[in-house]
Coordinates of C-alpha atoms and ligand atoms in Angstrom, one line a residue:
M1 CA 6.8 -7.0 -25.6
A2 CA 5.0 -9.9 -23.7
D3 CA 2.3 -11.7 -26.0
E4 CA -1.3 -10.4 -25.1
T5 CA -2.4 -13.9 -24.9
D6 CA -0.3 -14.4 -21.8
V7 CA -0.8 -11.4 -20.3
R8 CA -4.7 -11.8 -20.4
E9 CA -4.3 -15.9 -19.4
E10 CA -2.0 -14.3 -16.3
L11 CA -4.7 -11.6 -15.6
R12 CA -7.4 -14.1 -15.8
R13 CA -5.5 -15.9 -12.6
L14 CA -5.5 -12.4 -10.4
E15 CA -7.8 -12.3 -7.4
I16 CA -8.3 -9.7 -5.4
E17 CA -9.9 -9.5 -2.3
T18 CA -12.3 -6.9 -0.8
P19 CA -12.6 -5.8 2.7
S20 CA -16.3 -5.6 4.4
W21 CA -15.1 -2.3 6.0
G22 CA -15.0 -0.7 2.5
Y23 CA -18.5 -1.1 1.5
G24 CA -20.2 0.5 4.9
N25 CA -19.7 4.2 5.8
S26 CA -16.7 5.4 7.2
G27 CA -15.1 8.8 8.0
T28 CA -12.4 10.8 9.7
R29 CA -12.6 11.8 13.4
F30 CA -14.2 15.1 12.0
H31 CA -17.4 13.5 10.6
V32 CA -18.9 10.5 8.8
F33 CA -20.8 11.6 5.9
P34 CA -23.3 9.2 5.1
W35 CA -23.4 7.4 1.5
P36 CA -27.0 6.6 -0.2
G37 CA -27.2 3.0 -0.6
A38 CA -23.9 2.2 1.3
A39 CA -24.2 -1.1 3.3
R40 CA -25.2 -1.1 7.3
T41 CA -24.9 -4.9 7.9
V42 CA -22.6 -7.6 7.5
H43 CA -25.1 -9.5 4.8
E44 CA -25.0 -5.9 3.1
R45 CA -21.4 -5.7 3.2
V46 CA -20.6 -9.0 1.6
A47 CA -23.8 -8.8 -0.9
D48 CA -21.8 -5.7 -2.3
A49 CA -18.5 -7.4 -2.5
A50 CA -20.5 -10.3 -4.4
L51 CA -21.6 -7.4 -6.9
V52 CA -17.9 -6.2 -7.0
H53 CA -17.0 -9.8 -7.8
R54 CA -19.7 -9.8 -10.4
L55 CA -18.7 -6.7 -12.2
T56 CA -15.4 -7.6 -12.4
G57 CA -14.8 -11.2 -12.5
A58 CA -11.8 -10.9 -10.1
C59 CA -12.7 -10.6 -6.4
P60 CA -13.7 -14.1 -5.6
S61 CA -13.5 -13.5 -1.6
V62 CA -14.1 -11.0 0.9
A63 CA -12.1 -10.1 4.3
L64 CA -13.9 -9.6 7.5
H65 CA -13.4 -8.2 10.6
N66 CA -13.8 -9.1 14.1
P67 CA -16.0 -7.3 16.2
W68 CA -17.1 -5.6 12.8
D69 CA -18.7 -8.1 11.4
R70 CA -19.2 -10.4 13.9
V71 CA -22.3 -12.9 13.6
D72 CA -23.1 -15.2 16.6
D73 CA -24.1 -18.1 13.3
W74 CA -20.9 -17.8 11.7
D75 CA -21.9 -21.3 9.6
G76 CA -25.1 -19.2 8.6
L77 CA -22.8 -16.3 7.3
R78 CA -20.7 -18.8 5.4
A79 CA -23.6 -20.2 3.7
F80 CA -24.6 -17.0 2.8
T81 CA -21.1 -15.7 1.3
E82 CA -21.1 -18.9 -0.7
A83 CA -25.0 -18.4 -1.9
Q84 CA -23.4 -15.0 -3.0
G85 CA -20.7 -16.6 -5.4
L86 CA -18.1 -15.7 -3.1
R87 CA -15.9 -16.9 -0.1
I88 CA -14.8 -16.0 3.1
G89 CA -11.0 -14.3 2.8
A90 CA -8.9 -13.5 5.5
I91 CA -10.1 -12.8 9.1
N92 CA -8.7 -9.5 10.9
P93 CA -8.8 -9.2 14.6
N94 CA -9.6 -5.9 16.2
L95 CA -6.8 -4.9 18.9
F96 CA -7.4 -1.6 18.5
Q97 CA -11.1 -0.3 20.0
D98 CA -11.6 -1.7 23.5
D99 CA -10.4 0.5 26.8
D100 CA -8.2 -1.8 28.0
Y101 CA -5.9 -1.4 24.8
R102 CA -4.8 2.1 26.1
L103 CA -1.3 1.3 26.5
G104 CA -1.4 -1.8 24.0
S105 CA -2.5 -5.1 23.4
L106 CA -0.1 -7.8 23.1
C107 CA 2.5 -6.0 24.0
H108 CA 0.5 -4.1 27.1
P109 CA 2.6 -3.8 30.1
D110 CA -0.6 -5.8 31.8
A111 CA -0.4 -9.6 31.9
R112 CA -4.0 -9.3 31.9
V113 CA -4.8 -7.5 28.7
R114 CA -2.2 -9.2 27.0
R115 CA -4.0 -12.7 27.3
K116 CA -7.2 -10.7 26.3
A117 CA -6.0 -9.6 23.5
L118 CA -4.5 -12.9 22.7
E119 CA -7.7 -14.7 23.3
H120 CA -9.5 -12.7 20.7
C121 CA -6.6 -13.4 18.2
L122 CA -7.1 -17.6 19.2
E123 CA -10.9 -16.5 18.7
C124 CA -10.5 -15.5 15.3
V125 CA -8.5 -18.8 14.5
E126 CA -11.1 -20.7 15.3
I127 CA -13.2 -18.2 13.2
A128 CA -10.9 -18.8 10.3
E129 CA -11.3 -22.5 10.8
R130 CA -15.2 -22.5 11.0
V131 CA -15.5 -20.5 7.6
S132 CA -12.4 -22.1 5.9
S133 CA -10.8 -19.2 5.7
T134 CA -6.5 -19.9 5.3
I135 CA -5.3 -16.6 6.3
L136 CA -5.5 -14.5 9.7
S137 CA -4.2 -11.0 8.7
L138 CA -2.9 -9.3 12.2
W139 CA -2.3 -5.8 12.8
V140 CA -0.8 -4.9 15.9
P141 CA -1.5 -1.3 16.6
D142 CA 0.8 -1.2 19.9
G143 CA 3.4 1.8 20.4
T144 CA 3.9 4.3 22.7
N145 CA 3.8 8.3 22.6
Y146 CA 6.2 9.3 24.5
P147 CA 10.0 8.5 25.5
G148 CA 9.9 6.8 28.2
Q149 CA 6.5 5.6 27.9
D150 CA 7.8 1.7 28.4
D151 CA 10.7 -0.6 27.9
L152 CA 10.8 -0.9 24.0
R153 CA 12.8 -4.3 24.4
D154 CA 10.2 -5.6 27.0
R155 CA 7.3 -4.8 24.4
F156 CA 9.6 -6.5 21.9
R157 CA 9.3 -9.6 23.9
R158 CA 5.7 -9.2 25.2
L159 CA 4.8 -9.1 21.4
V160 CA 7.1 -11.9 20.4
A161 CA 5.9 -14.1 23.0
G162 CA 2.1 -13.5 22.3
L163 CA 2.8 -14.3 18.4
E164 CA 4.5 -17.6 19.6
E165 CA 1.1 -18.5 21.2
L166 CA -0.7 -17.5 18.7
Y167 CA 1.3 -19.2 15.8
A168 CA 1.1 -22.3 17.9
A169 CA -2.6 -22.5 17.9
L170 CA -2.7 -22.0 13.9
P171 CA -4.0 -25.4 12.1
D172 CA -2.0 -26.4 9.2
G173 CA -2.5 -24.8 6.0
M174 CA -3.6 -21.8 7.8
R175 CA -1.3 -18.4 7.7
L176 CA -0.7 -15.4 10.1
L177 CA 0.1 -12.2 7.9
V178 CA 1.8 -10.0 10.0
E179 CA 1.2 -6.1 9.5
Y180 CA 3.3 -3.3 9.9
K181 CA 3.0 0.2 10.0
F182 CA 5.4 3.0 11.0
F183 CA 3.0 5.4 13.3
E184 CA -0.5 5.8 14.5
P185 CA -2.3 5.7 16.3
A186 CA 1.3 5.5 18.5
F187 CA 2.9 8.7 17.7
Y188 CA 6.5 7.7 19.2
S189 CA 7.2 4.5 19.0
T190 CA 5.3 1.3 17.2
D191 CA 6.1 -2.0 18.0
L192 CA 5.9 -3.5 14.5
P193 CA 7.2 -0.3 12.8
D194 CA 8.3 -1.6 9.4
W195 CA 9.0 -4.7 6.9
G196 CA 12.3 -5.6 8.9
T197 CA 10.7 -5.8 12.4
A198 CA 7.9 -7.8 10.9
A199 CA 10.1 -10.3 8.7
L200 CA 12.6 -10.6 11.8
V201 CA 9.3 -11.5 13.6
C202 CA 8.0 -13.6 10.9
R203 CA 10.8 -15.4 10.6
G204 CA 11.3 -16.1 14.2
L205 CA 7.7 -17.5 14.1
G206 CA 8.1 -20.2 11.6
P207 CA 6.7 -20.4 7.6
Q208 CA 3.0 -20.0 8.3
A209 CA 4.1 -16.1 9.2
Q210 CA 4.5 -14.3 6.5
V211 CA 4.7 -10.3 6.2
L212 CA 2.0 -8.0 4.8
V213 CA 2.4 -4.9 3.1
D214 CA -0.2 -2.3 3.5
T215 CA 1.1 0.6 0.8
G216 CA 0.0 3.1 3.0
H217 CA 2.3 2.1 6.3
H218 CA 5.4 3.7 4.8
A219 CA 7.4 7.1 5.5
L220 CA 7.0 9.1 2.6
G221 CA 9.4 8.4 -0.4
T222 CA 9.9 5.0 1.1
N223 CA 10.9 2.4 -2.0
I224 CA 8.2 0.0 -1.5
E225 CA 9.1 -1.7 -4.5
Q226 CA 12.3 -2.7 -3.1
I227 CA 10.5 -3.9 0.0
V228 CA 8.5 -6.1 -2.2
A229 CA 11.9 -7.5 -4.1
L230 CA 13.0 -8.3 -1.1
L231 CA 10.4 -9.8 1.1
L232 CA 10.1 -12.1 -2.3
E233 CA 13.6 -12.9 -2.1
Q234 CA 13.3 -14.5 1.6
G235 CA 10.2 -16.0 0.8
S236 CA 8.7 -13.7 3.4
L237 CA 5.9 -11.7 1.1
G238 CA 2.4 -13.1 1.9
G239 CA 0.2 -10.4 1.0
F240 CA -1.0 -7.1 0.5
H241 CA -3.3 -4.4 1.9
F242 CA -3.4 -2.5 -1.2
N243 CA -4.9 1.6 -1.1
N244 CA -2.9 4.7 -1.8
R245 CA -2.1 7.8 0.0
K246 CA -0.5 11.2 -0.4
Y247 CA 0.4 12.0 3.0
A248 CA 0.0 9.0 5.5
D249 CA -2.2 6.3 6.0
D250 CA -4.8 8.2 3.8
D251 CA -6.8 4.9 2.4
L252 CA -7.5 6.5 -0.8
I253 CA -8.4 4.0 -3.8
V254 CA -5.3 1.9 -5.3
G255 CA -3.5 3.7 -8.1
S256 CA -5.5 7.0 -7.8
I257 CA -2.1 9.4 -6.3
D258 CA 0.8 7.4 -7.8
P259 CA -0.1 4.9 -10.9
F260 CA 3.7 4.5 -11.3
E261 CA 4.3 3.3 -7.7
L262 CA 1.8 1.0 -7.9
F263 CA 2.9 -0.3 -11.7
R264 CA 6.6 -0.6 -9.9
I265 CA 5.3 -2.8 -7.3
M266 CA 3.4 -5.1 -9.8
S267 CA 6.6 -5.3 -11.8
E268 CA 8.5 -6.6 -8.8
I269 CA 6.1 -9.1 -8.5
A270 CA 5.7 -10.0 -12.2
S271 CA 9.4 -10.6 -12.4
A272 CA 9.2 -12.8 -9.3
R273 CA 6.6 -15.0 -11.0
C274 CA 9.4 -15.8 -13.7
D275 CA 12.0 -16.4 -11.6
A276 CA 12.1 -20.0 -10.2
A277 CA 13.5 -19.1 -6.7
T278 CA 10.6 -16.8 -5.8
A279 CA 7.7 -18.0 -8.0
G280 CA 6.4 -20.2 -5.2
T281 CA 5.9 -17.2 -2.9
A282 CA 4.8 -14.8 -5.8
N283 CA 2.1 -17.3 -6.5
G284 CA 0.7 -17.5 -2.8
I285 CA 0.5 -13.5 -2.4
A286 CA -2.8 -12.7 -1.1
F287 CA -3.7 -9.4 -3.1
M288 CA -6.4 -7.8 -1.0
I289 CA -7.4 -4.1 -0.7
D290 CA -7.8 -2.1 2.7
Q291 CA -9.5 1.3 1.9
S292 CA -11.9 3.4 4.1
H293 CA -14.1 5.5 1.7
N294 CA -15.1 9.0 3.0
V295 CA -16.5 11.5 0.5
E296 CA -16.8 8.6 -2.6
G297 CA -19.4 5.8 -3.2
K298 CA -18.4 2.5 -1.9
I299 CA -18.8 0.2 -4.8
D300 CA -17.5 2.4 -7.2
A301 CA -14.4 3.3 -5.2
M302 CA -13.8 -0.5 -5.1
I303 CA -14.6 -1.3 -8.6
Q304 CA -11.8 1.5 -9.9
S305 CA -9.3 0.1 -7.4
V306 CA -9.6 -3.5 -8.6
V307 CA -9.6 -2.1 -12.2
N308 CA -6.2 0.3 -11.3
I309 CA -4.3 -3.2 -10.1
Q310 CA -5.3 -5.1 -13.0
T311 CA -4.1 -2.0 -15.1
A312 CA -0.7 -2.0 -13.3
Y313 CA -0.5 -5.5 -13.5
A314 CA -1.2 -5.8 -17.3
K315 CA 1.2 -3.2 -17.8
A316 CA 4.0 -5.1 -15.4
L317 CA 3.2 -8.5 -17.5
L318 CA 4.0 -6.6 -20.8
V319 CA 7.9 -5.7 -19.7
D320 CA 9.8 -7.7 -21.7
R321 CA 11.8 -9.0 -19.2
A322 CA 14.8 -10.9 -21.8
A323 CA 15.2 -7.9 -23.3
L324 CA 15.5 -5.8 -19.5
A325 CA 17.9 -8.5 -18.6
A326 CA 20.0 -7.8 -21.6
A327 CA 20.3 -4.4 -21.1
Q328 CA 20.8 -4.4 -17.5
Q329 CA 23.6 -6.9 -18.4
A330 CA 25.2 -4.5 -20.9
G331 CA 25.0 -2.4 -18.3
D332 CA 22.6 0.1 -20.3
V333 CA 21.1 2.5 -17.6
L334 CA 18.6 4.2 -19.8
G335 CA 17.9 1.4 -22.3
A336 CA 16.9 -1.0 -19.3
H337 CA 15.0 2.2 -17.7
R338 CA 13.0 2.6 -21.4
I339 CA 12.1 -1.1 -21.7
V340 CA 10.3 -0.5 -18.1
L341 CA 8.8 2.8 -19.5
D342 CA 7.6 1.4 -22.7
A343 CA 5.7 -1.3 -20.9
Y344 CA 4.3 1.3 -18.7
E345 CA 3.2 3.7 -21.2
T346 CA 1.0 0.9 -23.2
D347 CA -2.5 1.4 -23.3
V348 CA -3.9 -1.7 -21.6
R349 CA -7.9 -0.5 -22.1
P350 CA -8.3 -2.8 -24.9
L351 CA -6.7 -5.8 -23.5
L352 CA -8.4 -5.2 -20.1
T353 CA -11.9 -5.5 -22.5
R354 CA -11.1 -8.3 -24.1
L355 CA -10.3 -9.8 -20.4
R356 CA -13.8 -8.9 -19.2
S357 CA -15.6 -10.5 -22.0
E358 CA -13.3 -14.0 -21.1
L359 CA -14.4 -13.3 -17.3
G360 CA -18.0 -12.7 -18.3
A361 CA -17.7 -9.2 -16.9
P362 CA -19.1 -5.7 -18.2
A363 CA -17.0 -4.4 -20.4
D364 CA -17.0 -1.1 -18.5
P365 CA -17.7 -2.4 -14.5
V366 CA -18.0 1.2 -13.3
E367 CA -20.3 2.6 -15.7
T368 CA -22.4 -0.6 -15.5
Y369 CA -22.4 -0.1 -11.7
R370 CA -23.4 3.5 -11.8
A371 CA -26.3 2.9 -14.7
E372 CA -27.5 -0.1 -13.3
Y373 CA -26.9 -0.5 -9.5
A374 CA -26.5 2.6 -7.5
Q375 CA -29.7 4.3 -7.4
P376 CA -31.7 0.9 -6.6
L377 CA -29.2 0.6 -4.1
A378 CA -30.2 3.7 -3.0
T379 CA -33.6 3.2 -2.7
A380 CA -33.8 0.0 -1.4
R381 CA -31.3 0.8 1.8
R382 CA -33.0 4.7 2.4
P383 CA -33.7 4.6 6.3
D384 CA -37.1 4.7 5.8
A385 CA -37.4 1.4 3.8
A386 CA -38.8 -1.6 4.6
G387 CA -36.5 -4.3 5.7
Ligands
RM4_1 C1 -5.0 0.2 9.8 C2 -4.3 -1.2 9.2 C3 -5.4 -2.3 9.2 C4 -6.8 -1.8 9.0 C5 -7.1 -0.7 10.0 C6 -8.7 -0.5 10.3 O1 -4.5 0.9 9.4 O2 -4.2 -0.9 7.7 O3 -4.9 -3.4 8.2 O4 -7.3 -3.3 9.5 O5 -6.4 0.2 9.9
MN2 MN1 -4.2 -2.5 6.4
MN3 MN1 -3.9 1.2 7.1

């Protein structure tokens, strides 16, 4: 087993970005249930992200979404964010909520709509520069619903042409993270359906483009950790949108349905960090949460997700890599498997409690939130409360 002090040192470096959109009320197409105290404005969303950082010591940045978080005064929002002890992380364009996008955005058959989508992305690059963000996180929701609806190769060409123009506008040091998703909102074909297509596109664009793995965007049974391993090997893994699911893009809290899968993913990252060939890519991974909380408390859910990521990573770091390599080399199938399971079955809660005290965070951030913050927030943000 790896040394606990080394594990804690590594965990202290793990930064998890939380999304502004996880703090407001959200729902399904059936209903949005309001949550008492849920953030109502971008400033409240940023304040909640700052609270999660104070309670965990591990979430120093917040991802913003344009236009959901749009403000006239980006400098002011940046100053507000920094005054809260936070920085602005990835900027997320929105290519799915405009009537013009019925047939797509960057892949739309009409050049006018493609141009509009591209201009929106270019504006997001400017916003990112303005707030000193180094990541543009792009999900292209385009696709078709019926065979024959559009020409699949043409759509791909339009996609690449648009992304090339976007890539050319990236300043030095800014990365374009390309997210894929196999279906929804389109139900027949999706223009960026999988990691292979995303990697192909990124490779064509250049080193500032990398793949973003949203854990909820795969067919059931997909071996996500193998995708992670291969993207690391290729230098193409740029970041994650962590969440969990049982069926499709459920956006449940990280590690709630399949904590072992989360461990396996984090284990590939821990392993790649020990390998000189992949350490650079692994160290550059942007760990972001992308969740939508429908029936649960927002801040509560976010903290639990952060804790679950830390738990999985702690266990991944405990894997005895030298013993594992020896067992693999010897062809000891189940011996190797037992080494991995041994780490997974370790109770890392005491380790994480020590980590939190080193980070200046409460021993149980969920309990502290529930006891000290939930009610005052609900009172302050009652619809009839002043200001
Ligand atoms: C998508 C994808 C994007 C997110 C939108 C709201 O499924 O995960 O990252 O911004 O949902
Ligand atoms: Mn996502
Ligand atoms: Mn999603």
